[in-house]
Short mmCIF file of C-alpha atoms in Angstrom, two decimals:
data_model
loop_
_atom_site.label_atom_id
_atom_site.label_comp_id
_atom_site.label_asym_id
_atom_site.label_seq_id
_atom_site.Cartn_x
_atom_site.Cartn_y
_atom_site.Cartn_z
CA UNK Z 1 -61.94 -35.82 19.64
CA UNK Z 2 -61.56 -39.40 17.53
CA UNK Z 3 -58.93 -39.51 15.46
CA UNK Z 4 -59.55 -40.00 11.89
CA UNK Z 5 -56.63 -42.22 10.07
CA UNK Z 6 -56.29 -42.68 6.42
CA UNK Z 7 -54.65 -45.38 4.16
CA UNK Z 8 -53.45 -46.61 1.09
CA UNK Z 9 -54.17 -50.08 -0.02
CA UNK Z 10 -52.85 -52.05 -3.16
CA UNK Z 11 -55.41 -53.26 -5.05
CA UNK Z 12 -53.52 -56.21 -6.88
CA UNK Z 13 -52.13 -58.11 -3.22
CA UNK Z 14 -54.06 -56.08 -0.16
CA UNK Z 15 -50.65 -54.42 1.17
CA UNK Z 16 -51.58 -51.10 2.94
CA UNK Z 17 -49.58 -48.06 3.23
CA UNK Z 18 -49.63 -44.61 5.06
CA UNK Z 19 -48.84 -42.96 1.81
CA UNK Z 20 -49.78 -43.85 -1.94
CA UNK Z 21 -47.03 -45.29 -3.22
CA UNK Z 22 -45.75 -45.71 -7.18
CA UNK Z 23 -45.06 -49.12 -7.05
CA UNK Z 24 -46.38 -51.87 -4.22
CA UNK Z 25 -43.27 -53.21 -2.06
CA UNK Z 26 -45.19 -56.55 -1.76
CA UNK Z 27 -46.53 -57.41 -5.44
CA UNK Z 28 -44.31 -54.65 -7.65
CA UNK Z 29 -47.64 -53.88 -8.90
CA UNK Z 30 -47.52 -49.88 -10.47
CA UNK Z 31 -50.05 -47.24 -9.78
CA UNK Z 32 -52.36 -49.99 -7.97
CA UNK Z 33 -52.53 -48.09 -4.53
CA UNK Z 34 -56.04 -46.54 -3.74
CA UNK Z 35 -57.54 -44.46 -0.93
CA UNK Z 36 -59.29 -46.60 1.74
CA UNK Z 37 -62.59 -44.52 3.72
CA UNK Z 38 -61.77 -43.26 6.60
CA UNK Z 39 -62.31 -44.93 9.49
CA UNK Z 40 -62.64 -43.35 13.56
CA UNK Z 41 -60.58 -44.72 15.69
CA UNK Z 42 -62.19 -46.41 19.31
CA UNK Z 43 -61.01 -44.72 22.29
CA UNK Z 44 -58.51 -46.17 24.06
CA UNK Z 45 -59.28 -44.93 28.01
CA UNK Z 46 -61.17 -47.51 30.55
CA UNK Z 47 -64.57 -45.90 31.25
CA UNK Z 48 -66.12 -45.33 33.98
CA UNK Z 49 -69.12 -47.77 32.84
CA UNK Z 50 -66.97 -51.03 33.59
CA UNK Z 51 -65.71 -52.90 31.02
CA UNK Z 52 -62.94 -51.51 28.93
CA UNK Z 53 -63.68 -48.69 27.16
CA UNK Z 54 -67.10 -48.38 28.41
CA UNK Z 55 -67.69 -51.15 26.56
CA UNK Z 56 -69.50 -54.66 28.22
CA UNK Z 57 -68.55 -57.94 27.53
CA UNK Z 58 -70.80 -60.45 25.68
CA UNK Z 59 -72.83 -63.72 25.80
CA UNK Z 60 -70.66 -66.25 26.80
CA UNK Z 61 -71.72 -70.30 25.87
CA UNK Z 62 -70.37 -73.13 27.09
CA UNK Z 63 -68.76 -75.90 24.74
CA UNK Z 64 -70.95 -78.79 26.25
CA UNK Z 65 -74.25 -77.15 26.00
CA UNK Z 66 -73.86 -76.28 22.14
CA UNK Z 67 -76.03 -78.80 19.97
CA UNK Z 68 -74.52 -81.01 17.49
CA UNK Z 69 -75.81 -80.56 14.06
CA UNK Z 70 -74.90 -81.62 10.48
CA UNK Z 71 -75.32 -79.02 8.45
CA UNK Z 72 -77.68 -80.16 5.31
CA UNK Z 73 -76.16 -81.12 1.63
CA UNK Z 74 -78.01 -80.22 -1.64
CA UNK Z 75 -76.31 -82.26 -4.37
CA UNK Z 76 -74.71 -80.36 -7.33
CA UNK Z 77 -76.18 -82.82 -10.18
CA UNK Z 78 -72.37 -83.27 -10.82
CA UNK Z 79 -70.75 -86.52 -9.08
CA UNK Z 80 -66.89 -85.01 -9.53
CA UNK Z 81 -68.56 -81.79 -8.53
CA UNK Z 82 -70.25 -83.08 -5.16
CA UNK Z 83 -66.85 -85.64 -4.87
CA UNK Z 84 -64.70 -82.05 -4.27
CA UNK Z 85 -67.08 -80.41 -2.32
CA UNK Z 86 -67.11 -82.95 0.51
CA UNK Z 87 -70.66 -84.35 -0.63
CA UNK Z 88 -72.49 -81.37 -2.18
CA UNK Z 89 -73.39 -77.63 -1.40
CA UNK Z 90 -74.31 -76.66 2.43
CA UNK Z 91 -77.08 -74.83 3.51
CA UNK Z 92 -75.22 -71.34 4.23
CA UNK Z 93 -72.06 -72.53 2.99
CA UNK Z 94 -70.08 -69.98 0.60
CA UNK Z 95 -67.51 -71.63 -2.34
CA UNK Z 96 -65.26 -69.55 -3.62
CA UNK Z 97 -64.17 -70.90 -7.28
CA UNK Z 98 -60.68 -69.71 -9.04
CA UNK Z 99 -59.44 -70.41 -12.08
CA UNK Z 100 -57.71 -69.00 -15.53
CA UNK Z 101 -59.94 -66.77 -18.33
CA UNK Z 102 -62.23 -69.48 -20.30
CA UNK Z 103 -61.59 -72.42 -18.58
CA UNK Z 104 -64.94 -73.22 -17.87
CA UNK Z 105 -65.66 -72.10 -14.49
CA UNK Z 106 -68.97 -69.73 -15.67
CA UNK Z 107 -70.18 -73.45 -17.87
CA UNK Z 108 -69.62 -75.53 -14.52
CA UNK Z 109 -71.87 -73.21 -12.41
CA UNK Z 110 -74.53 -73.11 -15.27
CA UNK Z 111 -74.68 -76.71 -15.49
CA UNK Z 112 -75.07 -76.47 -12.04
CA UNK Z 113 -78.08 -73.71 -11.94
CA UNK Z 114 -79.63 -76.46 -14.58
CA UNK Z 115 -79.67 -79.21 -12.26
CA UNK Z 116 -80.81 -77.28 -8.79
CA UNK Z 117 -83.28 -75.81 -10.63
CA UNK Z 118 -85.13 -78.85 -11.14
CA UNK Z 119 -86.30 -78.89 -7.64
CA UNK Z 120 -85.94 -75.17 -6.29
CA UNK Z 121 -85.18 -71.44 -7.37
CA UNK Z 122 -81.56 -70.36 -8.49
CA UNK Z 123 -80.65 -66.69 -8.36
CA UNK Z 124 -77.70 -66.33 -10.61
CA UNK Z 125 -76.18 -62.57 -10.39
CA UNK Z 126 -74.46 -62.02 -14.02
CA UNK Z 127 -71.69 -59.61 -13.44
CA UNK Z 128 -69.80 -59.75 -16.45
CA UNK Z 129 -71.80 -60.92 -19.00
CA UNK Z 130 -75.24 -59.55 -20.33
CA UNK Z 131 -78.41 -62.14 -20.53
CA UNK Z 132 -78.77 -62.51 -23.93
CA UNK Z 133 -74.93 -64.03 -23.86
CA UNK Z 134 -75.77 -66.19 -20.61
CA UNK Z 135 -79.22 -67.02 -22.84
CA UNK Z 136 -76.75 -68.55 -25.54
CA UNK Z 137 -75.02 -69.99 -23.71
CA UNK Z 138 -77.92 -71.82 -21.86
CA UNK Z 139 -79.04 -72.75 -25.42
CA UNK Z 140 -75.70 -74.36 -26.20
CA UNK Z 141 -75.43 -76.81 -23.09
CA UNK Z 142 -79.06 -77.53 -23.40
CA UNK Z 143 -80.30 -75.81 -20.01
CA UNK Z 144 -84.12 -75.80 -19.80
CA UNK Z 145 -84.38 -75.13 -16.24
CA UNK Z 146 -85.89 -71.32 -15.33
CA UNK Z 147 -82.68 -69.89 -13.50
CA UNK Z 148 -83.46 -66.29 -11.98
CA UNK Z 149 -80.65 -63.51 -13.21
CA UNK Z 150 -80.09 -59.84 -12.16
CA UNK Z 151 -77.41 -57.69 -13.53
CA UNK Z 152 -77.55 -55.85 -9.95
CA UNK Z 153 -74.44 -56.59 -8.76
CA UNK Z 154 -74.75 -54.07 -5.34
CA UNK Z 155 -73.96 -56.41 -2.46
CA UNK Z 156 -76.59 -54.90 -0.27
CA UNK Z 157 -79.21 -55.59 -3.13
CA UNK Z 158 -78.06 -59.23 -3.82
CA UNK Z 159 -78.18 -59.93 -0.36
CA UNK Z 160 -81.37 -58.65 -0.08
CA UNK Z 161 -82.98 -60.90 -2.94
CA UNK Z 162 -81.55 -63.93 -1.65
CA UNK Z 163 -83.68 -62.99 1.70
CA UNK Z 164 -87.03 -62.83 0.20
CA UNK Z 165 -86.59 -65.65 -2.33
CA UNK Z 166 -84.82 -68.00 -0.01
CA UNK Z 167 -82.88 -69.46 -2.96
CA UNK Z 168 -81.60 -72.73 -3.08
CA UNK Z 169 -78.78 -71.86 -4.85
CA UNK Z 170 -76.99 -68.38 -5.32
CA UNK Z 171 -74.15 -67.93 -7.78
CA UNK Z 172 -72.25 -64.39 -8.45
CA UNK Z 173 -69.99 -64.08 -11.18
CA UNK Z 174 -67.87 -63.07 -10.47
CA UNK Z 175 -67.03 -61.48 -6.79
CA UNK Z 176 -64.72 -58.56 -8.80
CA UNK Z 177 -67.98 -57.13 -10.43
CA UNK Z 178 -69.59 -56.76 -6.74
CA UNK Z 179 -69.73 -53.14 -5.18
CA UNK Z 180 -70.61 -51.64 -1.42
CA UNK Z 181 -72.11 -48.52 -1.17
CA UNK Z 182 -69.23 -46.18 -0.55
CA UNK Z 183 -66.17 -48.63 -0.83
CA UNK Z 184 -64.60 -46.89 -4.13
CA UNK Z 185 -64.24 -48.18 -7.26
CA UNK Z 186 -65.26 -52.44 -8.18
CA UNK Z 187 -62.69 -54.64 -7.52
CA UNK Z 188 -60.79 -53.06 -5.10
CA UNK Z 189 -59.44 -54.27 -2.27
CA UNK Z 190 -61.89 -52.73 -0.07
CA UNK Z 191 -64.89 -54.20 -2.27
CA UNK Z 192 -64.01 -57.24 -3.00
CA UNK Z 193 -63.27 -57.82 1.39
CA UNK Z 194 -66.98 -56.36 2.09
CA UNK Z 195 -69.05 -57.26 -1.24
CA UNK Z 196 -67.57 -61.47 -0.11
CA UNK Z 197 -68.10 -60.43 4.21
CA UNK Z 198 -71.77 -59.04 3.02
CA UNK Z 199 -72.93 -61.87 0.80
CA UNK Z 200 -71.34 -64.84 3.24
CA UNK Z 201 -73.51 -62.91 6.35
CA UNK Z 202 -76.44 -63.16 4.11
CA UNK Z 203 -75.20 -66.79 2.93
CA UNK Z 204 -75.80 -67.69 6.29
CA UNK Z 205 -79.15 -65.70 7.73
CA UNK Z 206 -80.88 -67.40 4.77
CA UNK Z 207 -79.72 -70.52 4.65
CA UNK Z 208 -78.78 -70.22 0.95
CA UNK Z 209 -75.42 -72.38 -0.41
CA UNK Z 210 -73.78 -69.66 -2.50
CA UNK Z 211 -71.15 -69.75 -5.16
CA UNK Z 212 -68.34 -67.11 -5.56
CA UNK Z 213 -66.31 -66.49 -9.35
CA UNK Z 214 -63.02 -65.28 -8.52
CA UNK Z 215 -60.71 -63.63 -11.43
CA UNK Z 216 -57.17 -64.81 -10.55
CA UNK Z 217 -53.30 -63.22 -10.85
CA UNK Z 218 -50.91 -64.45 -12.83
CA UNK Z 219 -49.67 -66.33 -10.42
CA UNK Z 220 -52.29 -68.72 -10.56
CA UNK Z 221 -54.00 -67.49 -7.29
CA UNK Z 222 -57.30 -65.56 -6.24
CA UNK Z 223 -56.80 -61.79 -6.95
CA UNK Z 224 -58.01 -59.94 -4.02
CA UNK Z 225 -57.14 -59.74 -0.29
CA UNK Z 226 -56.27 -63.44 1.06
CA UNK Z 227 -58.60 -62.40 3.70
CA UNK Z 228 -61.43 -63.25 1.24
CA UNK Z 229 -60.59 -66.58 0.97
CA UNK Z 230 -60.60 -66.71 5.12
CA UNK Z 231 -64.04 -65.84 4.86
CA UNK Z 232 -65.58 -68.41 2.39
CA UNK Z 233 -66.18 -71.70 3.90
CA UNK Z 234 -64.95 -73.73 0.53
CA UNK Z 235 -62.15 -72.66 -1.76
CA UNK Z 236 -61.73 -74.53 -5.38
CA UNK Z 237 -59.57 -74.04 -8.40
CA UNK Z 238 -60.20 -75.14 -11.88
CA UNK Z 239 -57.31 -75.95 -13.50
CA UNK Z 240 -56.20 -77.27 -17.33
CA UNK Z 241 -53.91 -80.51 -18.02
CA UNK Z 242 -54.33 -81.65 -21.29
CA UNK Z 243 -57.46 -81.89 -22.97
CA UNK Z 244 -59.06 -82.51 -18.90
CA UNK Z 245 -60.07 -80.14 -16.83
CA UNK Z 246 -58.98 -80.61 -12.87
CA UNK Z 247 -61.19 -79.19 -10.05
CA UNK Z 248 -58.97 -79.31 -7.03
CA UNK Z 249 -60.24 -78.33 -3.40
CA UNK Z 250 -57.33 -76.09 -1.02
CA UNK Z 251 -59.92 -75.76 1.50
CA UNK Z 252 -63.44 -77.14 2.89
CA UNK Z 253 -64.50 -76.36 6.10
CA UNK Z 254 -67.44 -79.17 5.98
CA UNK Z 255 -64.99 -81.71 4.27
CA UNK Z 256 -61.27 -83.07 2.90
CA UNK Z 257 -58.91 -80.65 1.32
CA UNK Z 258 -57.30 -82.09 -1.32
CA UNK Z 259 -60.00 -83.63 -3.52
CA UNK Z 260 -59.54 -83.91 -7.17
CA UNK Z 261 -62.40 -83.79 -9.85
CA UNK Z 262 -61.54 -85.27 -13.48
CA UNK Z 263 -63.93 -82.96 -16.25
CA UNK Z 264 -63.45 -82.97 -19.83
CA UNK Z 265 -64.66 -79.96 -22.02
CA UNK Z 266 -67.33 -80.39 -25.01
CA UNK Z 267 -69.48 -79.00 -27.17
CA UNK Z 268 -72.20 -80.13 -24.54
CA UNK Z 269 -70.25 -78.27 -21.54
CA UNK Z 270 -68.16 -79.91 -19.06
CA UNK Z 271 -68.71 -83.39 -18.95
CA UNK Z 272 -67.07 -85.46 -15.75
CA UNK Z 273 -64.26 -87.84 -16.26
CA UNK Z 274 -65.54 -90.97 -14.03
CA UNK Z 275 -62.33 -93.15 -14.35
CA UNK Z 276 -59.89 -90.50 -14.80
CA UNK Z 277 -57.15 -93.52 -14.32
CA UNK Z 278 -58.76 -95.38 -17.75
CA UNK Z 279 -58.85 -92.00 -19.11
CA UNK Z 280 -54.80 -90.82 -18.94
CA UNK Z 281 -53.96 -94.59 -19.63
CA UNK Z 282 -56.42 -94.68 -22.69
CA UNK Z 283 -53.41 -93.84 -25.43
CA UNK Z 284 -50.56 -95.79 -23.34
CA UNK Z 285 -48.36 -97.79 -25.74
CA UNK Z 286 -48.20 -101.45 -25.31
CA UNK Z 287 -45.05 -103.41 -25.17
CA UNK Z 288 -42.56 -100.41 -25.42
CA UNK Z 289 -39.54 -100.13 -23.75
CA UNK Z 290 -39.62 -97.21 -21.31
CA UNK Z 291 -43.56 -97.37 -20.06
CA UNK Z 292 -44.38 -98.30 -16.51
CA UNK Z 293 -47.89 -97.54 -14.92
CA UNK Z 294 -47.60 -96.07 -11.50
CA UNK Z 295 -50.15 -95.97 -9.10
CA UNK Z 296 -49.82 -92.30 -7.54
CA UNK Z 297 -52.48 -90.07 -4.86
CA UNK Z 298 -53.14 -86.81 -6.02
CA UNK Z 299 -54.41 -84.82 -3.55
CA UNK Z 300 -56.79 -87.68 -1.87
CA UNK Z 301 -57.63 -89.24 -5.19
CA UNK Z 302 -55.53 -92.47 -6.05
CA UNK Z 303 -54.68 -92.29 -10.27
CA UNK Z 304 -52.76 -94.89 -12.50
CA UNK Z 305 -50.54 -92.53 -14.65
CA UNK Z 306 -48.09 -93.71 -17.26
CA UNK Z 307 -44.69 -92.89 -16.66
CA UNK Z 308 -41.82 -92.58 -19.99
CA UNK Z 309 -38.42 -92.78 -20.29
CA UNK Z 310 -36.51 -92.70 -22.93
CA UNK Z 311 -32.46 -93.33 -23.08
CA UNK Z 312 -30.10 -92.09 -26.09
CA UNK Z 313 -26.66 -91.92 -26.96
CA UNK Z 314 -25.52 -88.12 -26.34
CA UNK Z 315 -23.77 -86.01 -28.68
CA UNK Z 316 -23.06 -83.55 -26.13
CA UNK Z 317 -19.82 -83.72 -23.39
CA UNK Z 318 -22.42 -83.73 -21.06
CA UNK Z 319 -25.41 -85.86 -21.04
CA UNK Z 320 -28.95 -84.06 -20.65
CA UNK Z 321 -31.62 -85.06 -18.44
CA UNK Z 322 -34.86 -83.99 -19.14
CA UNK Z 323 -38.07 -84.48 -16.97
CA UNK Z 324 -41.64 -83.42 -17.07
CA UNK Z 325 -43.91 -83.74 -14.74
CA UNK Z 326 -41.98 -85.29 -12.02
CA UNK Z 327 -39.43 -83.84 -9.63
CA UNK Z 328 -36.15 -83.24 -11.25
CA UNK Z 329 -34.28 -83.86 -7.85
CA UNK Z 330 -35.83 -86.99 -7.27
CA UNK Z 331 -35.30 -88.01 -10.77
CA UNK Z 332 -31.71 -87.47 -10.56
CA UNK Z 333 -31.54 -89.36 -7.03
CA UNK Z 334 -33.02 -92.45 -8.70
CA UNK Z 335 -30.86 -92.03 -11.75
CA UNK Z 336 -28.01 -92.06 -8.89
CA UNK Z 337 -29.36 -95.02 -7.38
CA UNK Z 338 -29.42 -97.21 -10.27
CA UNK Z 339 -26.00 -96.02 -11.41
CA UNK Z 340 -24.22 -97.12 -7.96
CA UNK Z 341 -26.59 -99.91 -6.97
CA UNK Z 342 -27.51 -101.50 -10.14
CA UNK Z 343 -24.07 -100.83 -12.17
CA UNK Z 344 -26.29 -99.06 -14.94
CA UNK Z 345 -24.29 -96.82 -17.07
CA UNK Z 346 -25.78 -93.62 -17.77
CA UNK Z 347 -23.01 -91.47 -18.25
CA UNK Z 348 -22.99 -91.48 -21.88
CA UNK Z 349 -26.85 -91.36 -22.50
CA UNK Z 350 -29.59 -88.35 -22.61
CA UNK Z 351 -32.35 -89.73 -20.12
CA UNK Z 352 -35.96 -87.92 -20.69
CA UNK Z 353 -38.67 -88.63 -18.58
CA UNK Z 354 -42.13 -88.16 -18.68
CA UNK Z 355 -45.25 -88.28 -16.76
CA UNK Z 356 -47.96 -88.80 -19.65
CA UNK Z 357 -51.02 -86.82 -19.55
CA UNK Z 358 -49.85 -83.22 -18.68
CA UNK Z 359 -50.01 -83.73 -15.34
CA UNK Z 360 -47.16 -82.24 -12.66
CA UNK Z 361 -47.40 -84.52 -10.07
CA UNK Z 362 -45.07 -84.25 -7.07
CA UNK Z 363 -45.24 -87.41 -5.53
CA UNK Z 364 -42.35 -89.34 -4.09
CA UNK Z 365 -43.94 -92.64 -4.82
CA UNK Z 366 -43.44 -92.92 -7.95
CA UNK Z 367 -39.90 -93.61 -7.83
CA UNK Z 368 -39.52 -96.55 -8.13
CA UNK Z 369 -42.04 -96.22 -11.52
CA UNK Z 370 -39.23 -94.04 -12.67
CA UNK Z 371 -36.31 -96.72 -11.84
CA UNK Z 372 -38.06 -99.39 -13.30
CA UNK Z 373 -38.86 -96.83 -16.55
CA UNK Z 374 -35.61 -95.79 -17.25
CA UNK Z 375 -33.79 -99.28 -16.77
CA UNK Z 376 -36.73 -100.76 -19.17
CA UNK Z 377 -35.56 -97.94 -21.57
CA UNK Z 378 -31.43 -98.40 -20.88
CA UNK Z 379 -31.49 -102.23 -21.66
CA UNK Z 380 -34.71 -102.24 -24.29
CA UNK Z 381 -37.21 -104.68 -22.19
CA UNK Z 382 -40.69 -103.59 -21.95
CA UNK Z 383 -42.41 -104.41 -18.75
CA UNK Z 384 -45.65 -107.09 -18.63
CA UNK Z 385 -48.69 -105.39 -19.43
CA UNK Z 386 -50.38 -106.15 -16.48
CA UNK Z 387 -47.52 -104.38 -14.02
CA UNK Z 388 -48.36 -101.26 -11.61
CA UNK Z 389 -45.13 -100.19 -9.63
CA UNK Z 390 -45.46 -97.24 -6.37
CA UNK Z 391 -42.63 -96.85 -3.90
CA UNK Z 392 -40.20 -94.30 -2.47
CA UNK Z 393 -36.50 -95.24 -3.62
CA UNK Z 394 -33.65 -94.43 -0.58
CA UNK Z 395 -30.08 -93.42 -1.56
CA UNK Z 396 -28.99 -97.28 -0.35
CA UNK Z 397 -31.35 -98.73 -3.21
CA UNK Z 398 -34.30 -99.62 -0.53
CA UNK Z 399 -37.45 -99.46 -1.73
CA UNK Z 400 -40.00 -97.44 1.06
CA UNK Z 401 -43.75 -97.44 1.92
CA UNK Z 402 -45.58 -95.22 -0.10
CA UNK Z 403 -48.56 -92.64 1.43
CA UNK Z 404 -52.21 -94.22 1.07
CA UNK Z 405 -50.53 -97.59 0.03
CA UNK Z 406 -53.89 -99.84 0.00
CA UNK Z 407 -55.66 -96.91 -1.44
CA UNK Z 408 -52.53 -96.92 -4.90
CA UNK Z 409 -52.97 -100.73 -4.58
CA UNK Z 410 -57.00 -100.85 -4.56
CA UNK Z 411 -57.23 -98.61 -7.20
CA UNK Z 412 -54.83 -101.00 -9.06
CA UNK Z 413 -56.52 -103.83 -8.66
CA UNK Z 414 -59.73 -102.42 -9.83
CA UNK Z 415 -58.54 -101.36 -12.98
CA UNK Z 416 -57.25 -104.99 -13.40
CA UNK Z 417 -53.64 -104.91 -12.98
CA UNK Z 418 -52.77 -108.32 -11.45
CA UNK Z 419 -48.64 -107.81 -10.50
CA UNK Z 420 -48.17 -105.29 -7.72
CA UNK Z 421 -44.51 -104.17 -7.29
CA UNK Z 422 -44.29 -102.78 -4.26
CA UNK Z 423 -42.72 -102.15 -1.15
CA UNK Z 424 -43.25 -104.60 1.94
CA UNK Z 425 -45.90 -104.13 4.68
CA UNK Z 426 -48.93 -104.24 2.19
CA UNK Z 427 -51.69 -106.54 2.97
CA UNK Z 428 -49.23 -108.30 5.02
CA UNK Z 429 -47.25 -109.31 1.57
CA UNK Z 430 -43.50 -109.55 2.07
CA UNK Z 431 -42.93 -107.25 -0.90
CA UNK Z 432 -39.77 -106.05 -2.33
CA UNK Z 433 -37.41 -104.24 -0.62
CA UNK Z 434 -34.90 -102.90 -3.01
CA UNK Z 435 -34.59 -102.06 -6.64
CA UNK Z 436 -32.62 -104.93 -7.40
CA UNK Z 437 -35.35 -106.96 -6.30
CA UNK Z 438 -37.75 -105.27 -8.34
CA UNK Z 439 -35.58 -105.75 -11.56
CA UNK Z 440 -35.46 -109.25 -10.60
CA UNK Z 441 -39.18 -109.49 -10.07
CA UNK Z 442 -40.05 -107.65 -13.57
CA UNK Z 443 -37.78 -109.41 -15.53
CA UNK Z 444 -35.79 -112.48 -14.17
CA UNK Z 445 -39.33 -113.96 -12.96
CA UNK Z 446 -37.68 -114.55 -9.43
CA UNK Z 447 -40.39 -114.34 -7.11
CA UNK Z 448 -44.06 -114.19 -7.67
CA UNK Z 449 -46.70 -110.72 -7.72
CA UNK Z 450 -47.21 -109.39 -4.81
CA UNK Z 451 -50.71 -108.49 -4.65
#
């Protein structure tokens, strides 16, 4: 007879148990365990049919005889949008999109649904809100397309619509709202695994690029099973800095992980930062001790940020050192650095640095930024205007290639900065190879830009 085996899942991180428990071991979520169906175990004997288990192997193909194919883009209507994607939505591809409570993610996709439904059908599957609040919406960021919406949100139902209309475009929002027929209540585990493995297999019979809205934890990441995100071909996360909005990719099967969109939020929606690097530098102070632009690679994207530091006389026995944005560690190696190598006394003085913008970028390139920041702020000389500093700074004072070097340095250049300090081995340039160097390139004048 099969055996029939029951379990317990947690519906906040996917850990399953024999047993409900009280709290999850995993998450410390309380009272989030619920009862997952039954399922019948396969037997376990060889059969007499062949096979194992009675059971025949399949269709095998050969590597070589398999077709090469690229699968076919549909742009967004959003540059920064299609820049993160890889080059726009895929025919069958599924994107699964994260982010905080009101950050804009349900805006994006209707400015989205505007712009594909120029030119073909969008079914948009409203989980959440009702029509008449998508409808003002719509009215508010000016959409004048005719978008298709359903507040069916039963998986086998969606899926079915998106085979007889053949959609260009498919958004759900969000995934949480999504039930399967005998799966419990919405938004558990068990739902939200099937409702995202139904609507990807119909994703990809039809043809149709579909979007995903996926609440997230408090810890920033996509609540659910992590076996979701396996599933989707394209996983994004809208995130806040500042008065921007940052759409960064953590994974794209049909392109680069790692790409960085630049949006700012308006009455008009979310409108998409083109030069994100004239953007962060737009309220950078001009001959003030302390400021140094860096030239840094978030994710793939090269950025000129501004980096601050500011030096005081303590009143403390113990000087503070504050940073934001940056690496603390690193910040106190450099600090060490120019201490030892550069005779710079710091003991007495509160150092605070800052990357400007509200951005937390861990990047060790901009190190030496942060030397040549602080020792502008310790002896009161402001750098040249037209200065852009990247580099990784050693505990002997040597100055280090930087990741995506011509990439910092092109970007540079095209915003107009004519002095380049950085290390050697760019464009053949000899460079500078230590931080003393540097300080002597900045301000003693010995040497010329390398560019």
């Amino acid at each position: 007879m099969a055996k029939v085996t029951t379990r317990y899942v947690c519906t906040s991180c996917g850990y399953a148990s024999a047993k409900p428990l009280g709290r999850c071991p995993n998450c410390q979520a309380w009272n989030s365990f619920e009862e997952e169906v039954p399922t019948v175990a396969a037997g376990k004997g060889r059969g007499g049919l062949g096979g194992y288990g009675g059971v025949s192997g399949g269709r095998l193909t050969a590597l070589s005889t398999v077709g090469r194919r690229e699968e076919p883009r549909t742009s967004s209507g959003i540059a920064e949008l299609d820049r993160v994607l890889g080059g726009g939505l895929v025919a069958g591809g599924v994107t699964l999109i994260g982010g905080e409570p009101g950050i804009g993610k349900s805006t994006l996709l209707l400015q989205v649904a505007d712009r594909v439904a120029r030119t073909g059908s969008v079914l948009y599957v409203a989980g959440e809100e009702s029509l008449e609040q998508i409808r003002l919406r719509a009215d508010r960021l000016g959409v004048t397309a005719d978008i298709q919406l359903t507040r069916d949100t039963r998986a086998e139902h969606v899926a079915a619509l998106m085979n007889e209309h053949k959609p260009a475009l498919c958004i759900v929002d969000s995934i949480q709202t999504v039930t399967v027929e005998g799966e419990g209540a919405p938004g558990g585990v068990a739902q939200v695994r099937d409702g995202t493995a139904m609507l990807t297999r119909a994703a990809k019979e039809t043809g149709t690029p579909t979007v995903l809205v996926g609440h997230v934890t408090k810890d920033g990441t996509v609540a659910g099973p992590k076996v979701m995100e396996h599933i989707v071909d394209t996983t994004v996360f809208l995130e806040t800095v500042g008065s921007f909005r940052l759409l960064r990719s953590v994974k794209n099967r049909f392109g680069q992980a790692g790409e960085l969109g630049v949006f700012e939020m308006r009455g008009e929606g979310l409108i998409a930062v083109e030069n994100p690097s004239a953007a962060f530098l737009a309220e950078r102070p001009v001959g003030v001790p302390g400021s140094v632009v860096a030239a840094t690679v978030d994710g793939q994207r090269p950025m000129l940020l501004e980096v601050q530091a500011l030096a005081s006389k303590t009143p403390y026995p113990n000087a503070r050192r504050v940073v934001v944005g940056l690496d603390p560690r690193r910040v106190d190696v450099v600090l060490a650095v120019l201490e030892r190598r550069l005779d710079l006394t710091l003991g007495g003085l509160d150092i605070y640095v800052n990357l400007a913008g509200g951005l937390k970028v861990a990047d060790p390139g901009l190190d030496l930024a942060v030397a040549l920041a602080v020792y502008s702020a310790v002896v009161g000389r402001a750098l040249p205007q037209n200065v852009v500093a990247f580099g990784e700074v050693g505990l002997a004072g040597e100055v280090r290639q930087a990741q995506s070097a011509l990439r910092r340095a092109e970007e540079a250049r095209r915003a107009g900065y004519t002095q380049l300090i950085v290390p050697p081995g760019l464009d053949g340039q000899p460079g500078i190879r230590s931080v003393e160097e540097a300080v002597a390139l900045v301000w003693q004048g010995s040497g010329q830009a390398r560019a």
